[in-house]
XYZ file of C-alpha atoms in Angstrom:
393
model
C 77.039 92.867 111.017
C 73.426 91.876 111.699
C 70.728 93.339 109.501
C 67.738 92.041 111.444
C 67.075 91.498 115.146
C 63.931 90.110 116.778
C 62.975 90.260 120.447
C 59.599 89.237 121.887
C 57.856 89.525 118.521
C 59.324 92.934 117.629
C 61.610 93.048 114.587
C 64.310 95.725 114.419
C 65.923 96.876 111.173
C 68.182 99.802 110.404
C 68.741 101.914 107.320
C 71.591 104.339 106.771
C 69.942 106.976 108.968
C 66.917 105.396 110.709
C 65.954 102.606 113.068
C 62.735 100.740 112.270
C 60.696 98.462 114.510
C 57.934 96.199 113.206
C 55.428 94.750 115.677
C 53.183 91.776 114.891
C 54.146 91.863 111.192
C 51.524 94.540 110.511
C 51.869 97.826 108.576
C 50.361 99.749 111.484
C 53.034 98.242 113.706
C 55.880 99.928 111.809
C 57.610 102.681 113.772
C 60.717 104.633 112.909
C 63.299 106.521 114.906
C 65.765 108.907 113.263
C 68.770 109.496 115.516
C 70.845 112.656 115.249
C 74.111 111.272 113.918
C 75.907 114.591 113.485
C 76.956 116.789 116.381
C 75.187 120.129 116.188
C 77.331 123.260 116.164
C 75.455 126.494 116.845
C 76.170 129.595 114.825
C 76.402 131.622 118.021
C 79.215 129.461 119.328
C 81.782 131.188 117.126
C 80.460 134.656 117.938
C 80.735 133.982 121.660
C 84.420 133.171 121.138
C 84.974 136.394 119.183
C 84.912 134.704 115.805
C 82.327 136.263 113.463
C 83.190 134.047 110.497
C 80.430 131.565 109.680
C 81.375 127.914 109.530
C 82.046 126.619 106.034
C 79.893 123.921 104.549
C 81.841 121.202 102.825
C 79.571 119.823 100.131
C 82.015 117.050 99.324
C 81.951 115.745 102.882
C 79.612 112.770 103.222
C 77.045 112.682 105.971
C 77.472 110.111 108.699
C 75.437 106.909 108.449
C 74.558 103.899 110.591
C 76.988 100.995 110.204
C 75.643 98.633 112.888
C 73.009 98.766 115.615
C 71.852 96.669 118.557
C 68.798 96.739 120.803
C 69.095 95.724 124.458
C 67.086 92.804 125.837
C 64.919 95.189 127.857
C 64.309 97.245 124.691
C 65.142 100.424 126.592
C 68.594 101.032 125.129
C 69.821 101.078 121.576
C 73.471 101.338 120.541
C 74.514 102.664 117.136
C 77.945 102.547 115.516
C 78.419 104.892 112.565
C 80.612 104.969 109.492
C 82.547 107.928 110.948
C 83.609 105.886 113.997
C 81.045 107.202 116.444
C 79.247 105.272 119.173
C 75.811 106.587 120.112
C 73.733 105.156 122.953
C 70.057 106.053 123.318
C 67.737 105.437 126.252
C 64.088 105.535 125.209
C 65.168 107.401 122.043
C 67.019 110.025 124.120
C 70.738 110.393 123.480
C 72.710 109.611 126.636
C 76.187 109.094 125.191
C 78.180 110.071 122.113
C 81.738 108.770 121.904
C 84.411 108.884 119.219
C 85.983 105.490 118.521
C 89.445 104.764 117.195
C 87.992 102.258 114.728
C 84.589 101.476 113.272
C 82.693 98.988 115.455
C 81.477 95.960 113.516
C 79.903 93.994 116.391
C 77.636 95.274 119.167
C 76.032 93.220 121.925
C 74.556 93.903 125.352
C 75.180 91.826 128.446
C 72.308 89.646 129.666
C 71.078 92.149 132.247
C 68.819 95.153 131.837
C 71.333 97.587 133.318
C 74.701 96.133 132.422
C 77.330 96.736 129.789
C 77.589 97.172 126.070
C 80.325 95.148 124.360
C 81.634 96.382 121.032
C 84.293 94.938 118.767
C 86.089 95.991 115.635
C 87.572 93.833 112.902
C 91.080 94.859 113.902
C 90.700 92.596 116.923
C 89.945 94.936 119.836
C 86.953 94.533 122.171
C 85.647 97.324 124.411
C 82.976 97.536 127.121
C 80.800 100.498 128.047
C 78.814 100.860 131.268
C 75.146 101.368 130.432
C 72.894 103.727 132.375
C 71.578 107.261 132.371
C 75.212 108.396 132.364
C 77.181 106.000 130.189
C 80.903 105.651 130.706
C 83.749 105.762 128.216
C 84.713 102.608 126.265
C 87.292 100.534 128.110
C 89.584 98.111 126.322
C 88.717 94.563 127.397
C 90.844 92.372 125.149
C 92.650 92.299 121.848
C 93.338 89.808 119.066
C 96.263 89.827 116.682
C 93.850 88.907 113.907
C 90.594 90.153 112.442
C 87.729 89.624 114.903
C 84.585 88.194 113.287
C 82.143 87.420 116.130
C 81.661 87.849 119.864
C 79.193 86.529 122.429
C 78.744 86.378 126.211
C 77.642 83.559 128.482
C 74.250 83.909 130.167
C 75.858 84.742 133.528
C 78.201 87.301 131.889
C 81.230 85.564 133.403
C 82.915 84.698 130.124
C 83.295 86.389 126.757
C 83.902 84.323 123.621
C 85.548 85.806 120.541
C 86.133 84.284 117.096
C 88.792 85.481 114.677
C 90.312 84.946 111.268
C 93.117 82.798 112.694
C 90.890 79.703 113.010
C 90.389 79.969 116.759
C 87.804 80.784 119.411
C 89.118 82.455 122.551
C 87.342 82.059 125.901
C 88.182 84.838 128.382
C 86.928 85.913 131.774
C 84.695 88.989 131.745
C 85.259 91.824 132.442
C 88.872 90.954 133.418
C 89.535 89.487 129.995
C 93.315 89.578 130.326
C 92.656 86.305 132.183
C 92.233 83.794 129.354
C 90.323 80.657 130.261
C 91.119 78.563 127.181
C 91.101 78.357 123.376
C 88.911 76.238 121.097
C 91.266 75.044 118.356
C 90.398 72.811 115.428
C 88.980 74.865 112.556
C 91.206 75.050 109.492
C 89.886 78.387 108.254
C 88.425 81.604 109.657
C 85.655 81.264 112.279
C 82.728 83.324 111.026
C 80.135 82.790 113.758
C 79.667 81.383 117.268
C 76.575 80.742 119.393
C 75.891 79.107 122.764
C 73.733 75.981 122.868
C 73.664 76.107 126.685
C 75.899 77.138 129.575
C 78.557 74.582 128.638
C 78.234 73.926 124.887
C 79.204 76.161 121.978
C 78.523 75.775 118.256
C 80.833 77.445 115.757
C 80.822 77.873 111.983
C 83.833 78.407 109.762
C 85.157 79.084 106.312
C 86.247 75.448 106.178
C 82.573 74.505 105.665
C 82.136 72.801 109.042
C 80.163 73.360 112.216
C 81.696 72.133 115.449
C 80.374 71.541 118.937
C 82.644 72.493 121.841
C 82.737 72.110 125.581
C 84.110 75.600 125.518
C 85.251 75.983 129.148
C 87.608 73.043 128.581
C 88.453 73.898 124.969
C 87.346 70.397 123.981
C 85.865 69.663 120.568
C 83.015 67.179 120.855
C 81.799 66.857 117.278
C 82.484 68.141 113.759
C 80.101 68.096 110.804
C 80.608 69.077 107.142
C 77.528 71.102 106.229
C 78.055 70.894 102.460
C 77.408 67.117 102.571
C 73.766 67.704 103.523
C 72.827 70.021 100.689
C 73.935 70.218 97.073
C 75.664 73.539 96.494
C 77.247 74.667 93.228
C 81.011 74.966 93.323
C 82.405 78.448 93.430
C 82.548 79.639 89.853
C 85.008 82.430 90.529
C 87.863 80.255 91.821
C 89.573 79.927 88.428
C 88.966 83.602 87.732
C 90.607 84.509 91.025
C 93.630 82.407 90.114
C 93.905 84.173 86.746
C 93.751 87.585 88.420
C 96.412 86.674 91.007
C 99.701 88.345 90.179
C 101.609 86.044 92.485
C 103.873 83.046 92.417
C 101.957 80.035 90.975
C 103.089 77.954 93.968
C 100.613 79.937 96.035
C 97.636 77.828 97.123
C 94.352 78.349 95.333
C 91.214 79.779 97.024
C 88.992 77.336 98.881
C 86.270 75.618 96.865
C 84.290 74.662 99.978
C 81.283 76.924 100.668
C 81.786 78.752 103.950
C 79.412 78.816 106.890
C 78.161 82.394 107.131
C 76.237 82.250 110.402
C 75.207 79.849 113.152
C 72.544 80.600 115.740
C 71.292 78.375 118.549
C 67.785 78.349 120.013
C 67.662 79.448 123.632
C 65.138 76.821 124.713
C 67.606 74.077 125.741
C 66.567 71.989 122.742
C 70.123 71.846 121.353
C 68.749 73.021 117.997
C 70.691 75.476 115.852
C 70.373 77.093 112.423
C 73.167 77.333 109.854
C 73.379 79.809 106.978
C 75.619 78.502 104.201
C 77.368 80.378 101.428
C 75.508 79.857 98.146
C 72.299 78.572 99.802
C 69.124 80.680 99.713
C 67.881 79.338 103.005
C 69.034 77.735 106.230
C 69.723 74.279 107.612
C 68.287 73.184 110.960
C 70.414 70.803 113.032
C 70.174 69.228 116.449
C 72.966 68.011 118.716
C 72.509 64.932 120.869
C 74.789 64.802 123.903
C 73.886 61.171 124.561
C 75.090 59.911 121.186
C 77.467 62.832 120.547
C 76.020 63.377 117.073
C 74.843 66.250 114.905
C 71.602 65.358 113.145
C 69.995 67.077 110.174
C 66.422 68.074 111.005
C 65.289 70.283 108.147
C 66.448 72.282 105.122
C 64.540 75.564 104.766
C 64.724 76.992 101.264
C 63.618 80.542 100.519
C 62.193 81.663 97.192
C 64.465 84.697 97.349
C 68.041 85.391 98.415
C 68.540 85.176 102.175
C 70.306 88.220 103.620
C 70.094 87.526 107.335
C 68.051 85.798 110.025
C 67.408 86.130 113.736
C 65.908 83.907 116.440
C 63.527 85.310 119.040
C 64.883 84.385 122.471
C 61.393 84.669 124.019
C 59.240 82.421 121.797
C 61.882 80.779 119.518
C 60.360 82.246 116.356
C 62.750 82.670 113.435
C 62.662 85.736 111.177
C 64.325 85.643 107.745
C 65.154 88.766 105.760
C 65.053 88.037 102.013
C 65.063 89.954 98.765
C 64.438 89.052 95.138
C 67.413 88.948 92.815
C 65.411 90.412 89.928
C 63.831 93.279 91.843
C 66.258 94.770 94.329
C 63.441 96.804 95.883
C 61.403 93.769 96.883
C 62.331 92.830 100.464
C 60.306 90.347 102.474
C 60.363 89.265 106.122
C 59.397 85.643 106.745
C 58.434 84.372 110.171
C 58.750 80.689 111.019
C 57.322 78.936 114.080
C 59.217 76.173 115.859
C 57.055 73.106 116.342
C 58.988 70.322 118.005
C 62.152 70.009 115.949
C 60.720 71.496 112.732
C 60.129 75.016 111.451
C 56.963 75.983 109.604
C 56.290 79.295 107.870
C 53.550 81.255 109.596
C 53.440 84.609 107.832
C 55.242 86.980 105.495
C 55.558 90.757 105.518
C 56.632 92.870 102.570
C 58.765 95.698 103.845
C 57.339 99.154 103.043
C 59.253 101.312 100.567
C 60.559 103.690 103.245
C 62.520 100.856 104.855
C 63.942 99.399 101.664
C 67.266 101.212 102.077
C 67.918 99.208 105.250
C 70.001 96.639 103.394
C 70.811 98.224 100.065
C 72.739 95.922 97.768
C 74.904 94.447 100.510
C 75.170 90.796 101.391
C 74.886 89.826 105.038
C 77.585 87.256 104.577
C 80.059 89.912 103.569
C 83.010 89.385 101.258
C 84.145 86.010 102.538
C 86.708 85.624 99.766
C 88.925 88.220 101.421
C 88.974 86.163 104.630
C 90.463 83.049 103.053
C 94.207 82.945 103.576
C 96.658 82.293 100.776
C 99.574 80.067 101.710
C 102.980 79.850 100.042
C 104.712 76.478 99.810
C 108.390 77.361 100.038
C 109.537 73.989 101.349
C 110.273 72.551 97.883
C 112.518 75.473 96.955
C 114.234 75.261 100.325
C 114.986 71.556 99.911
C 116.311 72.125 96.382
C 118.655 74.880 97.572
C 119.746 72.718 100.465
C 120.550 69.852 98.087
C 122.655 72.175 95.919
C 124.643 73.325 98.948
C 125.304 69.717 99.927
């Protein structure tokens, strides 16, 4: 889930119970909105039904909290998914819809129109759409995967929806009639963590196999593949041997991947064919460009942060990049960094230390999530099968 979102210079963050907006990277530009996550039940409601017994308060029951949030492009609507499987939609901070979901929504995105649809997805593989307006509709099932769904995006004309899953594939479906599958983008050898559109015909994807790939997604054609780990020196995963020791499984099982995974890819929406890559184990990002003429992915810049990088977002209006970082020594020290795009390079323009009341927005979580659980473990049973076959012969 995204921790930071930027739109036309306004940065949006969320804590467990509040939504914060920061304008112009100034303390006076910080505003907060506390949505009502719990449904209110009046004491008179029971008396009207002839029940004089007061409702019991369960102290052990945890209060609901914000799991993911998304702001619409027009900045009029905000969608919130909660830990208790609720979907709340606000219009100008006024609640217009509260819906119970069957599963917790991990991805939220609005269509590219001011009054369109909200698309939400859960990691179980289901994608729903909700009509947005003063009277929002109920979530309607759009499509389903048989694997864990990790990312979703829509084309600029809202005609196609692209979904990435744990089974190494990207699915391209018509929208909203997503039972009509256009094609699949097949080629990754591990889970696909993130996808982003370079333009109306090109897609960039990142995966647990440590590669980024460029696709002509409407044809399902892979144009170029690039191993990100070759461009930057990253320490090998130190917990691979420890994982093998803790595995109570047959030793013929394959060991965890030693290649650092791509956590996130994000393209600039200025038709420059530039995109940013966040890599596992790297406190920073890598800026690449894709040339259609030479069909090549070129390294432009490696941006290293002084602190651990939690998440980043690209402003679709002015192409500014905002990084959310925190120090490893002091968990309470969170900093927003804004970078300006100048040609094909990024330069830091300003920093903003997040006030203490917003510090709970990220807690101790890692934006990349627990990627180790996404790597598949394969059994090699062919050797045993051939030995048994030889005995029978």
